[in-house]
mmCIF file of C-alpha atoms in Angstrom:
data_model
loop_
_atom_site.group_PDB
_atom_site.id
_atom_site.type_symbol
_atom_site.label_atom_id
_atom_site.label_comp_id
_atom_site.label_asym_id
_atom_site.label_seq_id
_atom_site.Cartn_x
_atom_site.Cartn_y
_atom_site.Cartn_z
ATOM 1 C CA UNK N 1096 111.958 118.258 92.818
ATOM 2 C CA UNK N 1097 114.645 116.750 90.605
ATOM 3 C CA UNK N 1098 116.717 113.696 91.476
ATOM 4 C CA UNK N 1099 119.291 114.505 94.134
ATOM 5 C CA UNK N 1100 117.329 117.414 95.656
ATOM 6 C CA UNK N 1101 116.961 115.625 99.012
ATOM 7 C CA UNK N 1102 113.342 114.434 98.819
ATOM 8 C CA UNK N 1103 114.054 110.898 100.005
ATOM 9 C CA UNK N 1104 116.407 112.148 102.721
ATOM 10 C CA UNK N 1105 113.594 114.279 104.138
ATOM 11 C CA UNK N 1106 111.237 111.283 104.169
ATOM 12 C CA UNK N 1107 113.894 109.214 105.969
ATOM 13 C CA UNK N 1108 114.242 111.993 108.553
ATOM 14 C CA UNK N 1109 110.474 112.160 109.085
ATOM 15 C CA UNK N 1110 110.343 108.361 109.499
ATOM 16 C CA UNK N 1111 113.298 108.411 111.913
ATOM 17 C CA UNK N 1112 115.559 106.379 109.623
ATOM 18 C CA UNK N 1113 117.997 109.261 109.234
ATOM 19 C CA UNK N 1114 118.775 111.862 111.876
ATOM 20 C CA UNK N 1115 119.527 115.465 110.922
ATOM 21 C CA UNK N 1116 122.164 117.433 112.829
ATOM 22 C CA UNK N 1117 119.652 120.132 113.768
ATOM 23 C CA UNK N 1118 115.927 120.579 113.520
ATOM 24 C CA UNK N 1119 112.421 119.760 114.655
ATOM 25 C CA UNK N 1120 109.917 117.282 113.249
ATOM 26 C CA UNK N 1121 106.375 117.288 114.629
ATOM 27 C CA UNK N 1122 103.090 115.669 113.754
ATOM 28 C CA UNK N 1123 100.317 117.553 115.488
ATOM 29 C CA UNK N 1124 101.375 117.976 119.101
ATOM 30 C CA UNK N 1125 103.846 115.075 119.020
ATOM 31 C CA UNK N 1126 107.499 116.061 118.746
ATOM 32 C CA UNK N 1127 109.281 113.286 116.886
ATOM 33 C CA UNK N 1128 112.556 115.187 116.713
ATOM 34 C CA UNK N 1129 113.641 118.286 118.572
ATOM 35 C CA UNK N 1130 117.425 118.511 118.596
ATOM 36 C CA UNK N 1131 117.635 121.551 120.921
ATOM 37 C CA UNK N 1132 115.628 119.588 123.540
ATOM 38 C CA UNK N 1133 117.356 116.254 122.880
ATOM 39 C CA UNK N 1134 114.154 114.558 121.670
ATOM 40 C CA UNK N 1135 114.404 111.850 119.035
ATOM 41 C CA UNK N 1136 111.556 109.312 118.879
ATOM 42 C CA UNK N 1137 112.490 105.882 117.552
ATOM 43 C CA UNK N 1138 111.091 104.998 114.115
ATOM 44 C CA UNK N 1139 108.640 102.437 115.536
ATOM 45 C CA UNK N 1140 107.219 105.070 117.917
ATOM 46 C CA UNK N 1141 106.383 107.395 115.014
ATOM 47 C CA UNK N 1142 103.691 105.139 113.489
ATOM 48 C CA UNK N 1143 104.621 106.002 109.928
ATOM 49 C CA UNK N 1144 103.610 103.885 106.938
ATOM 50 C CA UNK N 1145 106.347 103.997 104.306
ATOM 51 C CA UNK N 1146 106.052 102.860 100.681
ATOM 52 C CA UNK N 1147 109.457 102.778 99.043
ATOM 53 C CA UNK N 1148 110.179 102.914 95.330
ATOM 54 C CA UNK N 1149 111.579 99.369 95.531
ATOM 55 C CA UNK N 1150 108.499 97.859 97.266
ATOM 56 C CA UNK N 1151 110.610 96.081 99.937
ATOM 57 C CA UNK N 1152 108.198 93.205 100.386
ATOM 58 C CA UNK N 1153 109.326 90.197 102.395
ATOM 59 C CA UNK N 1154 110.160 87.564 99.751
ATOM 60 C CA UNK N 1155 109.525 84.615 102.104
ATOM 61 C CA UNK N 1156 105.992 85.794 102.990
ATOM 62 C CA UNK N 1157 102.855 85.475 100.874
ATOM 63 C CA UNK N 1158 100.968 88.591 99.876
ATOM 64 C CA UNK N 1159 98.512 87.938 102.706
ATOM 65 C CA UNK N 1160 101.297 87.643 105.291
ATOM 66 C CA UNK N 1161 103.055 90.740 103.894
ATOM 67 C CA UNK N 1162 99.798 92.670 104.287
ATOM 68 C CA UNK N 1163 99.323 91.551 107.876
ATOM 69 C CA UNK N 1164 102.932 92.182 108.870
ATOM 70 C CA UNK N 1165 102.218 95.829 109.667
ATOM 71 C CA UNK N 1166 99.219 94.958 111.838
ATOM 72 C CA UNK N 1167 101.334 92.780 114.129
ATOM 73 C CA UNK N 1168 103.705 95.692 114.668
ATOM 74 C CA UNK N 1169 101.084 97.700 116.565
ATOM 75 C CA UNK N 1170 99.628 95.172 118.967
ATOM 76 C CA UNK N 1171 97.144 96.580 121.389
ATOM 77 C CA UNK N 1172 96.013 99.361 119.064
ATOM 78 C CA UNK N 1173 92.527 99.009 117.636
ATOM 79 C CA UNK N 1174 92.634 98.344 113.895
ATOM 80 C CA UNK N 1175 92.024 101.640 112.122
ATOM 81 C CA UNK N 1176 91.682 100.081 108.690
ATOM 82 C CA UNK N 1177 90.060 96.718 108.074
ATOM 83 C CA UNK N 1178 92.188 94.268 106.064
ATOM 84 C CA UNK N 1179 89.235 93.090 103.980
ATOM 85 C CA UNK N 1180 88.524 96.659 102.868
ATOM 86 C CA UNK N 1181 92.172 97.207 101.863
ATOM 87 C CA UNK N 1182 92.091 93.949 99.891
ATOM 88 C CA UNK N 1183 88.900 95.142 98.196
ATOM 89 C CA UNK N 1184 90.031 98.695 97.381
ATOM 90 C CA UNK N 1185 93.457 97.598 96.097
ATOM 91 C CA UNK N 1186 92.047 94.501 94.314
ATOM 92 C CA UNK N 1187 94.387 92.064 96.067
ATOM 93 C CA UNK N 1188 92.062 89.081 96.691
ATOM 94 C CA UNK N 1189 93.439 86.981 93.827
ATOM 95 C CA UNK N 1190 97.025 87.632 94.948
ATOM 96 C CA UNK N 1191 96.808 86.625 98.621
ATOM 97 C CA UNK N 1192 98.462 83.210 98.269
ATOM 98 C CA UNK N 1193 101.242 84.372 95.927
ATOM 99 C CA UNK N 1194 104.815 85.356 96.804
ATOM 100 C CA UNK N 1195 106.444 88.643 95.754
ATOM 101 C CA UNK N 1196 108.659 86.906 93.182
ATOM 102 C CA UNK N 1197 105.458 85.973 91.301
ATOM 103 C CA UNK N 1198 104.032 89.510 91.202
ATOM 104 C CA UNK N 1199 104.309 92.242 88.600
ATOM 105 C CA UNK N 1200 105.711 95.653 89.569
ATOM 106 C CA UNK N 1201 102.220 97.119 89.855
ATOM 107 C CA UNK N 1202 100.999 94.244 92.014
ATOM 108 C CA UNK N 1203 103.998 94.675 94.321
ATOM 109 C CA UNK N 1204 103.215 98.385 94.681
ATOM 110 C CA UNK N 1205 99.593 97.642 95.581
ATOM 111 C CA UNK N 1206 100.739 95.143 98.223
ATOM 112 C CA UNK N 1207 103.280 97.628 99.610
ATOM 113 C CA UNK N 1208 100.591 100.320 99.829
ATOM 114 C CA UNK N 1209 98.195 97.882 101.497
ATOM 115 C CA UNK N 1210 100.810 96.831 104.048
ATOM 116 C CA UNK N 1211 101.581 100.464 104.874
ATOM 117 C CA UNK N 1212 97.882 101.273 105.325
ATOM 118 C CA UNK N 1213 97.285 98.231 107.527
ATOM 119 C CA UNK N 1214 100.032 99.335 109.899
ATOM 120 C CA UNK N 1215 97.558 101.994 111.105
ATOM 121 C CA UNK N 1216 99.848 104.906 110.250
ATOM 122 C CA UNK N 1217 99.434 108.392 111.614
ATOM 123 C CA UNK N 1218 101.341 109.522 108.521
ATOM 124 C CA UNK N 1219 101.901 107.811 105.167
ATOM 125 C CA UNK N 1220 105.123 108.439 103.241
ATOM 126 C CA UNK N 1221 105.210 107.507 99.550
ATOM 127 C CA UNK N 1222 108.666 107.723 97.983
ATOM 128 C CA UNK N 1223 108.474 107.725 94.173
ATOM 129 C CA UNK N 1224 106.108 104.738 94.296
ATOM 130 C CA UNK N 1225 105.460 104.817 90.542
ATOM 131 C CA UNK N 1226 108.947 105.561 89.226
ATOM 132 C CA UNK N 1227 109.685 102.053 87.923
ATOM 133 C CA UNK N 1228 106.340 101.548 86.179
ATOM 134 C CA UNK N 1229 105.313 102.114 82.562
ATOM 135 C CA UNK N 1230 102.720 104.816 81.779
ATOM 136 C CA UNK N 1231 99.670 102.523 81.590
ATOM 137 C CA UNK N 1232 100.520 100.797 84.856
ATOM 138 C CA UNK N 1233 101.420 104.115 86.462
ATOM 139 C CA UNK N 1234 97.944 105.452 85.703
ATOM 140 C CA UNK N 1235 96.283 102.387 87.195
ATOM 141 C CA UNK N 1236 98.377 102.409 90.404
ATOM 142 C CA UNK N 1237 97.833 106.153 90.748
ATOM 143 C CA UNK N 1238 94.096 105.440 90.705
ATOM 144 C CA UNK N 1239 94.546 102.907 93.527
ATOM 145 C CA UNK N 1240 96.559 105.446 95.532
ATOM 146 C CA UNK N 1241 93.878 108.066 94.982
ATOM 147 C CA UNK N 1242 91.095 105.681 96.085
ATOM 148 C CA UNK N 1243 93.018 104.663 99.209
ATOM 149 C CA UNK N 1244 93.881 108.222 100.224
ATOM 150 C CA UNK N 1245 90.309 109.404 99.604
ATOM 151 C CA UNK N 1246 88.838 106.548 101.632
ATOM 152 C CA UNK N 1247 91.143 106.550 104.665
ATOM 153 C CA UNK N 1248 92.238 110.183 104.792
ATOM 154 C CA UNK N 1249 95.650 109.349 106.234
ATOM 155 C CA UNK N 1250 97.896 112.431 106.046
ATOM 156 C CA UNK N 1251 100.330 111.625 103.251
ATOM 157 C CA UNK N 1252 103.566 112.988 101.897
ATOM 158 C CA UNK N 1253 103.951 111.916 98.285
ATOM 159 C CA UNK N 1254 107.420 112.406 96.817
ATOM 160 C CA UNK N 1255 107.892 112.484 93.077
ATOM 161 C CA UNK N 1256 109.632 114.471 90.405
ATOM 162 C CA UNK N 1257 106.571 113.928 88.196
ATOM 163 C CA UNK N 1258 104.421 117.055 88.520
ATOM 164 C CA UNK N 1259 101.334 115.396 87.001
ATOM 165 C CA UNK N 1260 101.294 112.694 89.717
ATOM 166 C CA UNK N 1261 101.690 115.276 92.455
ATOM 167 C CA UNK N 1262 98.957 117.545 91.058
ATOM 168 C CA UNK N 1263 96.540 114.634 90.967
ATOM 169 C CA UNK N 1264 96.984 113.664 94.628
ATOM 170 C CA UNK N 1265 98.194 116.749 96.475
ATOM 171 C CA UNK N 1266 96.374 119.461 98.351
ATOM 172 C CA UNK N 1267 99.644 121.296 98.983
ATOM 173 C CA UNK N 1268 102.821 121.161 96.910
ATOM 174 C CA UNK N 1269 106.387 121.910 97.954
ATOM 175 C CA UNK N 1270 108.963 122.171 95.188
ATOM 176 C CA UNK N 1271 112.567 121.365 96.034
ATOM 177 C CA UNK N 1272 115.428 122.623 93.942
#
């Protein structure tokens, strides 16, 4: 959908960062929001990996520590995705000791995607992750996204107003107007 159609607002509602007045949000049998029943799971209980357009990496942490941040959030859960495999698939090995201020836009997006995957999400939300990138870099990052989604099969909602990106990754498309 076009800018202003409410795509990001819906992602925020799914993640529990914004609460609608009325409605129901479920993943499988889990009710994350059911306003008639008074159910509203906290964001951390929803186990959602979120990749924002702006990356939102921690500037004081190295790439390696940014990647592992999500893993610490879910202590006690067995690791669903191995860090070394994420580093391999997203080609992050040479970046591990660097800080976000020393990364290109595409490198930041790869780190943000890796961090989201390593959080062991039940659902991955990608909010215009390629919007700030030039065409060549967009194509490369889209390839990384495709590899990651194919390998780990995490249910994903990919928001974009670029139909070509959506067609490449999506099994189902919803158009907002």
